[in-house]
Amino acid sequence: IREGTTGHLVGLGGAYAHGNRRSRVDAYFAHGLSNLVSRRWLSGSASTNSVETSCYKIQRNVLDGGHDGCYEARHGFHLINSSRKFCQFDGKHSLVHKGSQYYLYSRMNMRSRGGRFIQVARSVEDDVTGSWLPYKSISFADYDEHANIRQAKKYFGNIYFGAINLNPVNNKTLIGLFPVSAQRKTGRTTFEYGYIGMAISCDGIHFSKLVS
């Protein structure tokens, strides 16, 4: 949820895929937080692409799981009559407004099991209902998001989502908190540990080293 350029609160969220149902992201605009979290917009018809009242507005299907670049490795999530997979969107989204763009951070499933990570799409213009650039995987210094693929059947880390905001110390950068579930193997012994990591980014894609 972010304050938009028009003074409205803006939220992005939506349904994830079940079977052949295609996942999507919807945009919500409201006058005040109480209207945004009231859930009154849930009573609207899901088949209606746009709903507007005096308190809130919904624009459905801003982008969907078939959006360019969106990566999904879980089994069973294919477009109808197609071998192409679509993103499940089974985790938390994070929305940031930086400069003249919105950044939407979404779950990235890099393996059928384990391998949870984050990908980001950026709006072409200063409008969440407009066009979006293709999704890209984010990266962290000193963190190998591909390790759980290269290590055969072992997985060595999951970053489930990011809570990302403008950095209050320097609003030209972004700061994020990331829940990390990790494993480290030494010889035949595997150590499991978890932590909340913090990292900073100048471009919203490349982040600094995660600090516990």
mmCIF file with all atom_site columns, C-alpha atoms in Angstrom:
data_model
loop_
_atom_site.group_PDB
_atom_site.id
_atom_site.type_symbol
_atom_site.label_atom_id
_atom_site.label_alt_id
_atom_site.label_comp_id
_atom_site.label_asym_id
_atom_site.label_entity_id
_atom_site.label_seq_id
_atom_site.pdbx_PDB_ins_code
_atom_site.Cartn_x
_atom_site.Cartn_y
_atom_site.Cartn_z
_atom_site.occupancy
_atom_site.B_iso_or_equiv
_atom_site.pdbx_formal_charge
_atom_site.auth_seq_id
_atom_site.auth_comp_id
_atom_site.auth_asym_id
_atom_site.auth_atom_id
_atom_site.pdbx_PDB_model_num
ATOM 1   C CA . ILE A 1 1   ? 0.000   0.000   0.000   1.00 0.00 ? 1   ILE A CA 1
ATOM 2   C CA . ARG A 1 2   ? 1.410   3.371   -1.016  1.00 0.00 ? 2   ARG A CA 1
ATOM 3   C CA . GLU A 1 3   ? 0.227   6.968   -1.242  1.00 0.00 ? 3   GLU A CA 1
ATOM 4   C CA . GLY A 1 4   ? -0.280  7.742   -4.915  1.00 0.00 ? 4   GLY A CA 1
ATOM 5   C CA . THR A 1 5   ? 0.474   10.944  -6.762  1.00 0.00 ? 5   THR A CA 1
ATOM 6   C CA . THR A 1 6   ? -3.233  11.922  -6.651  1.00 0.00 ? 6   THR A CA 1
ATOM 7   C CA . GLY A 1 7   ? -3.390  11.692  -2.855  1.00 0.00 ? 7   GLY A CA 1
ATOM 8   C CA . HIS A 1 8   ? -5.174  8.329   -2.900  1.00 0.00 ? 8   HIS A CA 1
ATOM 9   C CA . LEU A 1 9   ? -3.848  5.261   -1.164  1.00 0.00 ? 9   LEU A CA 1
ATOM 10  C CA . VAL A 1 10  ? -2.846  2.666   -3.736  1.00 0.00 ? 10  VAL A CA 1
ATOM 11  C CA . GLY A 1 11  ? -2.645  -1.074  -3.141  1.00 0.00 ? 11  GLY A CA 1
ATOM 12  C CA . LEU A 1 12  ? -1.796  -3.975  -5.430  1.00 0.00 ? 12  LEU A CA 1
ATOM 13  C CA . GLY A 1 13  ? -2.897  -7.525  -4.744  1.00 0.00 ? 13  GLY A CA 1
ATOM 14  C CA . GLY A 1 14  ? -5.001  -10.270 -6.233  1.00 0.00 ? 14  GLY A CA 1
ATOM 15  C CA . ALA A 1 15  ? -5.794  -13.918 -6.681  1.00 0.00 ? 15  ALA A CA 1
ATOM 16  C CA . TYR A 1 16  ? -3.289  -16.696 -7.126  1.00 0.00 ? 16  TYR A CA 1
ATOM 17  C CA . ALA A 1 17  ? -3.832  -19.607 -9.471  1.00 0.00 ? 17  ALA A CA 1
ATOM 18  C CA . HIS A 1 18  ? -5.770  -22.785 -8.715  1.00 0.00 ? 18  HIS A CA 1
ATOM 19  C CA . GLY A 1 19  ? -5.530  -25.431 -11.421 1.00 0.00 ? 19  GLY A CA 1
ATOM 20  C CA . ASN A 1 20  ? -6.159  -23.741 -14.761 1.00 0.00 ? 20  ASN A CA 1
ATOM 21  C CA . ARG A 1 21  ? -7.287  -20.489 -13.191 1.00 0.00 ? 21  ARG A CA 1
ATOM 22  C CA . ARG A 1 22  ? -4.950  -17.687 -14.194 1.00 0.00 ? 22  ARG A CA 1
ATOM 23  C CA . SER A 1 23  ? -3.492  -15.557 -11.409 1.00 0.00 ? 23  SER A CA 1
ATOM 24  C CA . ARG A 1 24  ? -3.715  -11.787 -11.592 1.00 0.00 ? 24  ARG A CA 1
ATOM 25  C CA . VAL A 1 25  ? -2.840  -8.560  -9.792  1.00 0.00 ? 25  VAL A CA 1
ATOM 26  C CA . ASP A 1 26  ? -5.532  -5.952  -9.152  1.00 0.00 ? 26  ASP A CA 1
ATOM 27  C CA . ALA A 1 27  ? -5.123  -2.274  -8.218  1.00 0.00 ? 27  ALA A CA 1
ATOM 28  C CA . TYR A 1 28  ? -7.089  -0.640  -5.399  1.00 0.00 ? 28  TYR A CA 1
ATOM 29  C CA . PHE A 1 29  ? -7.433  3.110   -4.850  1.00 0.00 ? 29  PHE A CA 1
ATOM 30  C CA . ALA A 1 30  ? -9.083  4.536   -1.745  1.00 0.00 ? 30  ALA A CA 1
ATOM 31  C CA . HIS A 1 31  ? -9.675  7.758   0.189   1.00 0.00 ? 31  HIS A CA 1
ATOM 32  C CA . GLY A 1 32  ? -8.062  6.766   3.474   1.00 0.00 ? 32  GLY A CA 1
ATOM 33  C CA . LEU A 1 33  ? -6.772  3.551   4.947   1.00 0.00 ? 33  LEU A CA 1
ATOM 34  C CA . SER A 1 34  ? -10.114 2.553   6.485   1.00 0.00 ? 34  SER A CA 1
ATOM 35  C CA . ASN A 1 35  ? -11.722 2.389   3.037   1.00 0.00 ? 35  ASN A CA 1
ATOM 36  C CA . LEU A 1 36  ? -8.829  0.385   1.608   1.00 0.00 ? 36  LEU A CA 1
ATOM 37  C CA . VAL A 1 37  ? -8.882  -2.250  4.368   1.00 0.00 ? 37  VAL A CA 1
ATOM 38  C CA . SER A 1 38  ? -12.683 -2.353  4.767   1.00 0.00 ? 38  SER A CA 1
ATOM 39  C CA . ARG A 1 39  ? -12.855 -5.256  2.280   1.00 0.00 ? 39  ARG A CA 1
ATOM 40  C CA . ARG A 1 40  ? -16.093 -3.799  0.880   1.00 0.00 ? 40  ARG A CA 1
ATOM 41  C CA . TRP A 1 41  ? -14.562 -4.117  -2.572  1.00 0.00 ? 41  TRP A CA 1
ATOM 42  C CA . LEU A 1 42  ? -14.676 -7.922  -2.164  1.00 0.00 ? 42  LEU A CA 1
ATOM 43  C CA . SER A 1 43  ? -18.442 -7.782  -2.722  1.00 0.00 ? 43  SER A CA 1
ATOM 44  C CA . GLY A 1 44  ? -17.920 -6.566  -6.293  1.00 0.00 ? 44  GLY A CA 1
ATOM 45  C CA . SER A 1 45  ? -18.195 -8.981  -9.190  1.00 0.00 ? 45  SER A CA 1
ATOM 46  C CA . ALA A 1 46  ? -14.866 -10.585 -10.052 1.00 0.00 ? 46  ALA A CA 1
ATOM 47  C CA . SER A 1 47  ? -15.869 -10.497 -13.718 1.00 0.00 ? 47  SER A CA 1
ATOM 48  C CA . THR A 1 48  ? -16.148 -6.708  -13.657 1.00 0.00 ? 48  THR A CA 1
ATOM 49  C CA . ASN A 1 49  ? -12.887 -5.180  -14.833 1.00 0.00 ? 49  ASN A CA 1
ATOM 50  C CA . SER A 1 50  ? -13.379 -1.830  -13.104 1.00 0.00 ? 50  SER A CA 1
ATOM 51  C CA . VAL A 1 51  ? -15.437 -0.835  -10.072 1.00 0.00 ? 51  VAL A CA 1
ATOM 52  C CA . GLU A 1 52  ? -15.669 2.699   -8.680  1.00 0.00 ? 52  GLU A CA 1
ATOM 53  C CA . THR A 1 53  ? -17.578 4.175   -5.746  1.00 0.00 ? 53  THR A CA 1
ATOM 54  C CA . SER A 1 54  ? -17.250 7.383   -3.754  1.00 0.00 ? 54  SER A CA 1
ATOM 55  C CA . CYS A 1 55  ? -14.868 5.605   -1.348  1.00 0.00 ? 55  CYS A CA 1
ATOM 56  C CA . TYR A 1 56  ? -12.724 3.365   -3.503  1.00 0.00 ? 56  TYR A CA 1
ATOM 57  C CA . LYS A 1 57  ? -11.878 2.220   -7.017  1.00 0.00 ? 57  LYS A CA 1
ATOM 58  C CA . ILE A 1 58  ? -10.766 -1.184  -8.300  1.00 0.00 ? 58  ILE A CA 1
ATOM 59  C CA . GLN A 1 59  ? -8.942  -1.830  -11.552 1.00 0.00 ? 59  GLN A CA 1
ATOM 60  C CA . ARG A 1 60  ? -8.709  -5.564  -12.095 1.00 0.00 ? 60  ARG A CA 1
ATOM 61  C CA . ASN A 1 61  ? -6.001  -7.470  -13.933 1.00 0.00 ? 61  ASN A CA 1
ATOM 62  C CA . VAL A 1 62  ? -3.323  -4.756  -13.965 1.00 0.00 ? 62  VAL A CA 1
ATOM 63  C CA . LEU A 1 63  ? -0.986  -7.616  -14.828 1.00 0.00 ? 63  LEU A CA 1
ATOM 64  C CA . ASP A 1 64  ? -1.277  -11.392 -14.593 1.00 0.00 ? 64  ASP A CA 1
ATOM 65  C CA . GLY A 1 65  ? 0.820   -14.488 -14.044 1.00 0.00 ? 65  GLY A CA 1
ATOM 66  C CA . GLY A 1 66  ? 1.616   -14.664 -17.734 1.00 0.00 ? 66  GLY A CA 1
ATOM 67  C CA . HIS A 1 67  ? 3.360   -11.301 -17.659 1.00 0.00 ? 67  HIS A CA 1
ATOM 68  C CA . ASP A 1 68  ? 6.648   -11.163 -19.578 1.00 0.00 ? 68  ASP A CA 1
ATOM 69  C CA . GLY A 1 69  ? 9.612   -12.386 -17.559 1.00 0.00 ? 69  GLY A CA 1
ATOM 70  C CA . CYS A 1 70  ? 7.526   -13.825 -14.717 1.00 0.00 ? 70  CYS A CA 1
ATOM 71  C CA . TYR A 1 71  ? 9.258   -17.039 -13.584 1.00 0.00 ? 71  TYR A CA 1
ATOM 72  C CA . GLU A 1 72  ? 7.477   -20.037 -12.084 1.00 0.00 ? 72  GLU A CA 1
ATOM 73  C CA . ALA A 1 73  ? 9.076   -23.474 -11.564 1.00 0.00 ? 73  ALA A CA 1
ATOM 74  C CA . ARG A 1 74  ? 6.310   -25.159 -9.593  1.00 0.00 ? 74  ARG A CA 1
ATOM 75  C CA . HIS A 1 75  ? 4.596   -28.059 -11.324 1.00 0.00 ? 75  HIS A CA 1
ATOM 76  C CA . GLY A 1 76  ? 1.097   -27.787 -12.771 1.00 0.00 ? 76  GLY A CA 1
ATOM 77  C CA . PHE A 1 77  ? 0.897   -24.060 -13.459 1.00 0.00 ? 77  PHE A CA 1
ATOM 78  C CA . HIS A 1 78  ? 0.494   -23.853 -17.219 1.00 0.00 ? 78  HIS A CA 1
ATOM 79  C CA . LEU A 1 79  ? -1.650  -21.641 -19.393 1.00 0.00 ? 79  LEU A CA 1
ATOM 80  C CA . ILE A 1 80  ? -4.639  -23.483 -20.832 1.00 0.00 ? 80  ILE A CA 1
ATOM 81  C CA . ASN A 1 81  ? -3.669  -25.374 -24.020 1.00 0.00 ? 81  ASN A CA 1
ATOM 82  C CA . SER A 1 82  ? -0.078  -24.202 -23.680 1.00 0.00 ? 82  SER A CA 1
ATOM 83  C CA . SER A 1 83  ? 3.257   -25.479 -22.357 1.00 0.00 ? 83  SER A CA 1
ATOM 84  C CA . ARG A 1 84  ? 4.037   -21.995 -21.028 1.00 0.00 ? 84  ARG A CA 1
ATOM 85  C CA . LYS A 1 85  ? 3.932   -21.611 -17.261 1.00 0.00 ? 85  LYS A CA 1
ATOM 86  C CA . PHE A 1 86  ? 2.404   -18.687 -15.395 1.00 0.00 ? 86  PHE A CA 1
ATOM 87  C CA . CYS A 1 87  ? 3.317   -17.297 -11.986 1.00 0.00 ? 87  CYS A CA 1
ATOM 88  C CA . GLN A 1 88  ? 1.314   -18.566 -9.062  1.00 0.00 ? 88  GLN A CA 1
ATOM 89  C CA . PHE A 1 89  ? 1.617   -15.312 -7.061  1.00 0.00 ? 89  PHE A CA 1
ATOM 90  C CA . ASP A 1 90  ? 1.385   -17.382 -3.872  1.00 0.00 ? 90  ASP A CA 1
ATOM 91  C CA . GLY A 1 91  ? 3.269   -14.921 -1.667  1.00 0.00 ? 91  GLY A CA 1
ATOM 92  C CA . LYS A 1 92  ? 3.180   -11.342 -0.465  1.00 0.00 ? 92  LYS A CA 1
ATOM 93  C CA . HIS A 1 93  ? 3.545   -8.484  -2.952  1.00 0.00 ? 93  HIS A CA 1
ATOM 94  C CA . SER A 1 94  ? 5.431   -5.310  -2.035  1.00 0.00 ? 94  SER A CA 1
ATOM 95  C CA . LEU A 1 95  ? 4.731   -2.021  -3.833  1.00 0.00 ? 95  LEU A CA 1
ATOM 96  C CA . VAL A 1 96  ? 7.105   0.951   -3.871  1.00 0.00 ? 96  VAL A CA 1
ATOM 97  C CA . HIS A 1 97  ? 6.804   4.325   -5.583  1.00 0.00 ? 97  HIS A CA 1
ATOM 98  C CA . LYS A 1 98  ? 10.256  5.677   -6.469  1.00 0.00 ? 98  LYS A CA 1
ATOM 99  C CA . GLY A 1 99  ? 10.820  8.638   -8.770  1.00 0.00 ? 99  GLY A CA 1
ATOM 100 C CA . SER A 1 100 ? 8.339   8.331   -11.626 1.00 0.00 ? 100 SER A CA 1
ATOM 101 C CA . GLN A 1 101 ? 7.865   4.557   -11.403 1.00 0.00 ? 101 GLN A CA 1
ATOM 102 C CA . TYR A 1 102 ? 6.168   1.936   -9.301  1.00 0.00 ? 102 TYR A CA 1
ATOM 103 C CA . TYR A 1 103 ? 8.090   -1.207  -8.338  1.00 0.00 ? 103 TYR A CA 1
ATOM 104 C CA . LEU A 1 104 ? 6.110   -4.391  -7.725  1.00 0.00 ? 104 LEU A CA 1
ATOM 105 C CA . TYR A 1 105 ? 7.993   -7.163  -5.891  1.00 0.00 ? 105 TYR A CA 1
ATOM 106 C CA . SER A 1 106 ? 6.450   -10.645 -6.161  1.00 0.00 ? 106 SER A CA 1
ATOM 107 C CA . ARG A 1 107 ? 7.193   -14.248 -5.204  1.00 0.00 ? 107 ARG A CA 1
ATOM 108 C CA . MET A 1 108 ? 9.534   -16.150 -7.539  1.00 0.00 ? 108 MET A CA 1
ATOM 109 C CA . ASN A 1 109 ? 9.446   -19.947 -7.275  1.00 0.00 ? 109 ASN A CA 1
ATOM 110 C CA . MET A 1 110 ? 12.809  -21.106 -8.643  1.00 0.00 ? 110 MET A CA 1
ATOM 111 C CA . ARG A 1 111 ? 12.183  -24.804 -7.923  1.00 0.00 ? 111 ARG A CA 1
ATOM 112 C CA . SER A 1 112 ? 9.179   -27.070 -7.449  1.00 0.00 ? 112 SER A CA 1
ATOM 113 C CA . ARG A 1 113 ? 10.275  -27.302 -3.793  1.00 0.00 ? 113 ARG A CA 1
ATOM 114 C CA . GLY A 1 114 ? 12.397  -24.717 -2.040  1.00 0.00 ? 114 GLY A CA 1
ATOM 115 C CA . GLY A 1 115 ? 14.079  -21.994 -4.023  1.00 0.00 ? 115 GLY A CA 1
ATOM 116 C CA . ARG A 1 116 ? 11.739  -19.197 -2.969  1.00 0.00 ? 116 ARG A CA 1
ATOM 117 C CA . PHE A 1 117 ? 12.994  -15.830 -4.146  1.00 0.00 ? 117 PHE A CA 1
ATOM 118 C CA . ILE A 1 118 ? 11.817  -12.410 -5.386  1.00 0.00 ? 118 ILE A CA 1
ATOM 119 C CA . GLN A 1 119 ? 11.255  -10.831 -8.783  1.00 0.00 ? 119 GLN A CA 1
ATOM 120 C CA . VAL A 1 120 ? 10.334  -7.244  -9.619  1.00 0.00 ? 120 VAL A CA 1
ATOM 121 C CA . ALA A 1 121 ? 8.335   -5.509  -12.345 1.00 0.00 ? 121 ALA A CA 1
ATOM 122 C CA . ARG A 1 122 ? 8.496   -1.740  -12.905 1.00 0.00 ? 122 ARG A CA 1
ATOM 123 C CA . SER A 1 123 ? 5.750   0.454   -14.317 1.00 0.00 ? 123 SER A CA 1
ATOM 124 C CA . VAL A 1 124 ? 6.532   2.169   -17.624 1.00 0.00 ? 124 VAL A CA 1
ATOM 125 C CA . GLU A 1 125 ? 4.977   5.412   -16.398 1.00 0.00 ? 125 GLU A CA 1
ATOM 126 C CA . ASP A 1 126 ? 3.841   6.874   -13.086 1.00 0.00 ? 126 ASP A CA 1
ATOM 127 C CA . ASP A 1 127 ? 0.639   4.809   -13.197 1.00 0.00 ? 127 ASP A CA 1
ATOM 128 C CA . VAL A 1 128 ? -0.050  1.383   -11.690 1.00 0.00 ? 128 VAL A CA 1
ATOM 129 C CA . THR A 1 129 ? -2.857  0.751   -14.206 1.00 0.00 ? 129 THR A CA 1
ATOM 130 C CA . GLY A 1 130 ? -0.613  1.391   -17.221 1.00 0.00 ? 130 GLY A CA 1
ATOM 131 C CA . SER A 1 131 ? 2.002   -0.803  -18.879 1.00 0.00 ? 131 SER A CA 1
ATOM 132 C CA . TRP A 1 132 ? 4.632   -2.719  -16.925 1.00 0.00 ? 132 TRP A CA 1
ATOM 133 C CA . LEU A 1 133 ? 8.144   -3.728  -17.926 1.00 0.00 ? 133 LEU A CA 1
ATOM 134 C CA . PRO A 1 134 ? 9.011   -7.464  -17.798 1.00 0.00 ? 134 PRO A CA 1
ATOM 135 C CA . TYR A 1 135 ? 9.737   -9.065  -14.448 1.00 0.00 ? 135 TYR A CA 1
ATOM 136 C CA . LYS A 1 136 ? 13.383  -9.401  -13.452 1.00 0.00 ? 136 LYS A CA 1
ATOM 137 C CA . SER A 1 137 ? 14.995  -11.384 -10.666 1.00 0.00 ? 137 SER A CA 1
ATOM 138 C CA . ILE A 1 138 ? 16.505  -9.214  -7.959  1.00 0.00 ? 138 ILE A CA 1
ATOM 139 C CA . SER A 1 139 ? 19.961  -10.003 -6.566  1.00 0.00 ? 139 SER A CA 1
ATOM 140 C CA . PHE A 1 140 ? 21.899  -9.600  -3.324  1.00 0.00 ? 140 PHE A CA 1
ATOM 141 C CA . ALA A 1 141 ? 25.651  -9.163  -2.920  1.00 0.00 ? 141 ALA A CA 1
ATOM 142 C CA . ASP A 1 142 ? 27.216  -12.324 -1.459  1.00 0.00 ? 142 ASP A CA 1
ATOM 143 C CA . TYR A 1 143 ? 23.985  -14.336 -1.814  1.00 0.00 ? 143 TYR A CA 1
ATOM 144 C CA . ASP A 1 144 ? 23.712  -17.020 -4.502  1.00 0.00 ? 144 ASP A CA 1
ATOM 145 C CA . GLU A 1 145 ? 20.027  -17.481 -5.286  1.00 0.00 ? 145 GLU A CA 1
ATOM 146 C CA . HIS A 1 146 ? 20.927  -20.292 -7.700  1.00 0.00 ? 146 HIS A CA 1
ATOM 147 C CA . ALA A 1 147 ? 22.777  -22.388 -5.102  1.00 0.00 ? 147 ALA A CA 1
ATOM 148 C CA . ASN A 1 148 ? 19.721  -24.518 -4.393  1.00 0.00 ? 148 ASN A CA 1
ATOM 149 C CA . ILE A 1 149 ? 19.545  -25.439 -8.083  1.00 0.00 ? 149 ILE A CA 1
ATOM 150 C CA . ARG A 1 150 ? 23.216  -26.288 -8.478  1.00 0.00 ? 150 ARG A CA 1
ATOM 151 C CA . GLN A 1 151 ? 23.302  -28.386 -5.277  1.00 0.00 ? 151 GLN A CA 1
ATOM 152 C CA . ALA A 1 152 ? 21.292  -31.273 -6.744  1.00 0.00 ? 152 ALA A CA 1
ATOM 153 C CA . LYS A 1 153 ? 18.431  -32.176 -4.396  1.00 0.00 ? 153 LYS A CA 1
ATOM 154 C CA . LYS A 1 154 ? 19.638  -29.984 -1.575  1.00 0.00 ? 154 LYS A CA 1
ATOM 155 C CA . TYR A 1 155 ? 18.272  -26.501 -1.093  1.00 0.00 ? 155 TYR A CA 1
ATOM 156 C CA . PHE A 1 156 ? 20.255  -23.864 0.687   1.00 0.00 ? 156 PHE A CA 1
ATOM 157 C CA . GLY A 1 157 ? 17.965  -20.920 1.117   1.00 0.00 ? 157 GLY A CA 1
ATOM 158 C CA . ASN A 1 158 ? 14.561  -19.334 0.751   1.00 0.00 ? 158 ASN A CA 1
ATOM 159 C CA . ILE A 1 159 ? 13.725  -15.638 0.736   1.00 0.00 ? 159 ILE A CA 1
ATOM 160 C CA . TYR A 1 160 ? 9.956   -15.696 0.869   1.00 0.00 ? 160 TYR A CA 1
ATOM 161 C CA . PHE A 1 161 ? 9.161   -12.034 0.242   1.00 0.00 ? 161 PHE A CA 1
ATOM 162 C CA . GLY A 1 162 ? 10.438  -8.529  0.816   1.00 0.00 ? 162 GLY A CA 1
ATOM 163 C CA . ALA A 1 163 ? 8.936   -5.591  2.712   1.00 0.00 ? 163 ALA A CA 1
ATOM 164 C CA . ILE A 1 164 ? 10.500  -2.804  0.679   1.00 0.00 ? 164 ILE A CA 1
ATOM 165 C CA . ASN A 1 165 ? 10.222  0.964   1.141   1.00 0.00 ? 165 ASN A CA 1
ATOM 166 C CA . LEU A 1 166 ? 11.962  4.193   0.321   1.00 0.00 ? 166 LEU A CA 1
ATOM 167 C CA . ASN A 1 167 ? 14.987  4.590   2.558   1.00 0.00 ? 167 ASN A CA 1
ATOM 168 C CA . PRO A 1 168 ? 14.058  7.256   5.170   1.00 0.00 ? 168 PRO A CA 1
ATOM 169 C CA . VAL A 1 169 ? 17.704  8.311   5.380   1.00 0.00 ? 169 VAL A CA 1
ATOM 170 C CA . ASN A 1 170 ? 18.159  8.663   1.605   1.00 0.00 ? 170 ASN A CA 1
ATOM 171 C CA . ASN A 1 171 ? 14.963  8.571   -0.474  1.00 0.00 ? 171 ASN A CA 1
ATOM 172 C CA . LYS A 1 172 ? 16.953  8.018   -3.668  1.00 0.00 ? 172 LYS A CA 1
ATOM 173 C CA . THR A 1 173 ? 17.538  4.455   -2.440  1.00 0.00 ? 173 THR A CA 1
ATOM 174 C CA . LEU A 1 174 ? 15.298  1.614   -1.306  1.00 0.00 ? 174 LEU A CA 1
ATOM 175 C CA . ILE A 1 175 ? 15.571  -0.388  1.907   1.00 0.00 ? 175 ILE A CA 1
ATOM 176 C CA . GLY A 1 176 ? 14.035  -3.796  2.459   1.00 0.00 ? 176 GLY A CA 1
ATOM 177 C CA . LEU A 1 177 ? 13.473  -6.400  5.147   1.00 0.00 ? 177 LEU A CA 1
ATOM 178 C CA . PHE A 1 178 ? 13.574  -10.022 3.996   1.00 0.00 ? 178 PHE A CA 1
ATOM 179 C CA . PRO A 1 179 ? 12.707  -13.200 5.981   1.00 0.00 ? 179 PRO A CA 1
ATOM 180 C CA . VAL A 1 180 ? 15.394  -15.757 5.122   1.00 0.00 ? 180 VAL A CA 1
ATOM 181 C CA . SER A 1 181 ? 15.260  -19.497 5.796   1.00 0.00 ? 181 SER A CA 1
ATOM 182 C CA . ALA A 1 182 ? 18.692  -20.943 5.052   1.00 0.00 ? 182 ALA A CA 1
ATOM 183 C CA . GLN A 1 183 ? 20.769  -24.079 5.267   1.00 0.00 ? 183 GLN A CA 1
ATOM 184 C CA . ARG A 1 184 ? 24.535  -24.393 5.384   1.00 0.00 ? 184 ARG A CA 1
ATOM 185 C CA . LYS A 1 185 ? 26.257  -27.725 4.815   1.00 0.00 ? 185 LYS A CA 1
ATOM 186 C CA . THR A 1 186 ? 29.639  -28.513 6.353   1.00 0.00 ? 186 THR A CA 1
ATOM 187 C CA . GLY A 1 187 ? 30.816  -31.997 5.514   1.00 0.00 ? 187 GLY A CA 1
ATOM 188 C CA . ARG A 1 188 ? 27.947  -34.330 6.334   1.00 0.00 ? 188 ARG A CA 1
ATOM 189 C CA . THR A 1 189 ? 26.354  -31.888 8.753   1.00 0.00 ? 189 THR A CA 1
ATOM 190 C CA . THR A 1 190 ? 23.622  -29.457 7.674   1.00 0.00 ? 190 THR A CA 1
ATOM 191 C CA . PHE A 1 191 ? 22.963  -26.402 9.831   1.00 0.00 ? 191 PHE A CA 1
ATOM 192 C CA . GLU A 1 192 ? 19.549  -24.762 9.527   1.00 0.00 ? 192 GLU A CA 1
ATOM 193 C CA . TYR A 1 193 ? 18.967  -21.180 10.553  1.00 0.00 ? 193 TYR A CA 1
ATOM 194 C CA . GLY A 1 194 ? 16.672  -18.253 9.881   1.00 0.00 ? 194 GLY A CA 1
ATOM 195 C CA . TYR A 1 195 ? 16.891  -14.511 10.191  1.00 0.00 ? 195 TYR A CA 1
ATOM 196 C CA . ILE A 1 196 ? 15.408  -11.196 9.057   1.00 0.00 ? 196 ILE A CA 1
ATOM 197 C CA . GLY A 1 197 ? 17.844  -9.640  6.624   1.00 0.00 ? 197 GLY A CA 1
ATOM 198 C CA . MET A 1 198 ? 18.090  -5.974  5.687   1.00 0.00 ? 198 MET A CA 1
ATOM 199 C CA . ALA A 1 199 ? 19.501  -4.678  2.398   1.00 0.00 ? 199 ALA A CA 1
ATOM 200 C CA . ILE A 1 200 ? 19.660  -1.427  0.410   1.00 0.00 ? 200 ILE A CA 1
ATOM 201 C CA . SER A 1 201 ? 19.346  -0.823  -3.330  1.00 0.00 ? 201 SER A CA 1
ATOM 202 C CA . CYS A 1 202 ? 19.957  2.123   -5.632  1.00 0.00 ? 202 CYS A CA 1
ATOM 203 C CA . ASP A 1 203 ? 18.051  0.753   -8.630  1.00 0.00 ? 203 ASP A CA 1
ATOM 204 C CA . GLY A 1 204 ? 15.473  -1.529  -7.008  1.00 0.00 ? 204 GLY A CA 1
ATOM 205 C CA . ILE A 1 205 ? 16.986  -4.627  -8.631  1.00 0.00 ? 205 ILE A CA 1
ATOM 206 C CA . HIS A 1 206 ? 20.509  -5.033  -7.234  1.00 0.00 ? 206 HIS A CA 1
ATOM 207 C CA . PHE A 1 207 ? 20.640  -5.077  -3.430  1.00 0.00 ? 207 PHE A CA 1
ATOM 208 C CA . SER A 1 208 ? 23.530  -4.887  -0.982  1.00 0.00 ? 208 SER A CA 1
ATOM 209 C CA . LYS A 1 209 ? 24.644  -7.772  1.207   1.00 0.00 ? 209 LYS A CA 1
ATOM 210 C CA . LEU A 1 210 ? 21.912  -9.001  3.553   1.00 0.00 ? 210 LEU A CA 1
ATOM 211 C CA . VAL A 1 211 ? 22.595  -7.905  7.121   1.00 0.00 ? 211 VAL A CA 1
ATOM 212 C CA . SER A 1 212 ? 20.941  -9.911  9.895   1.00 0.00 ? 212 SER A CA 1
#
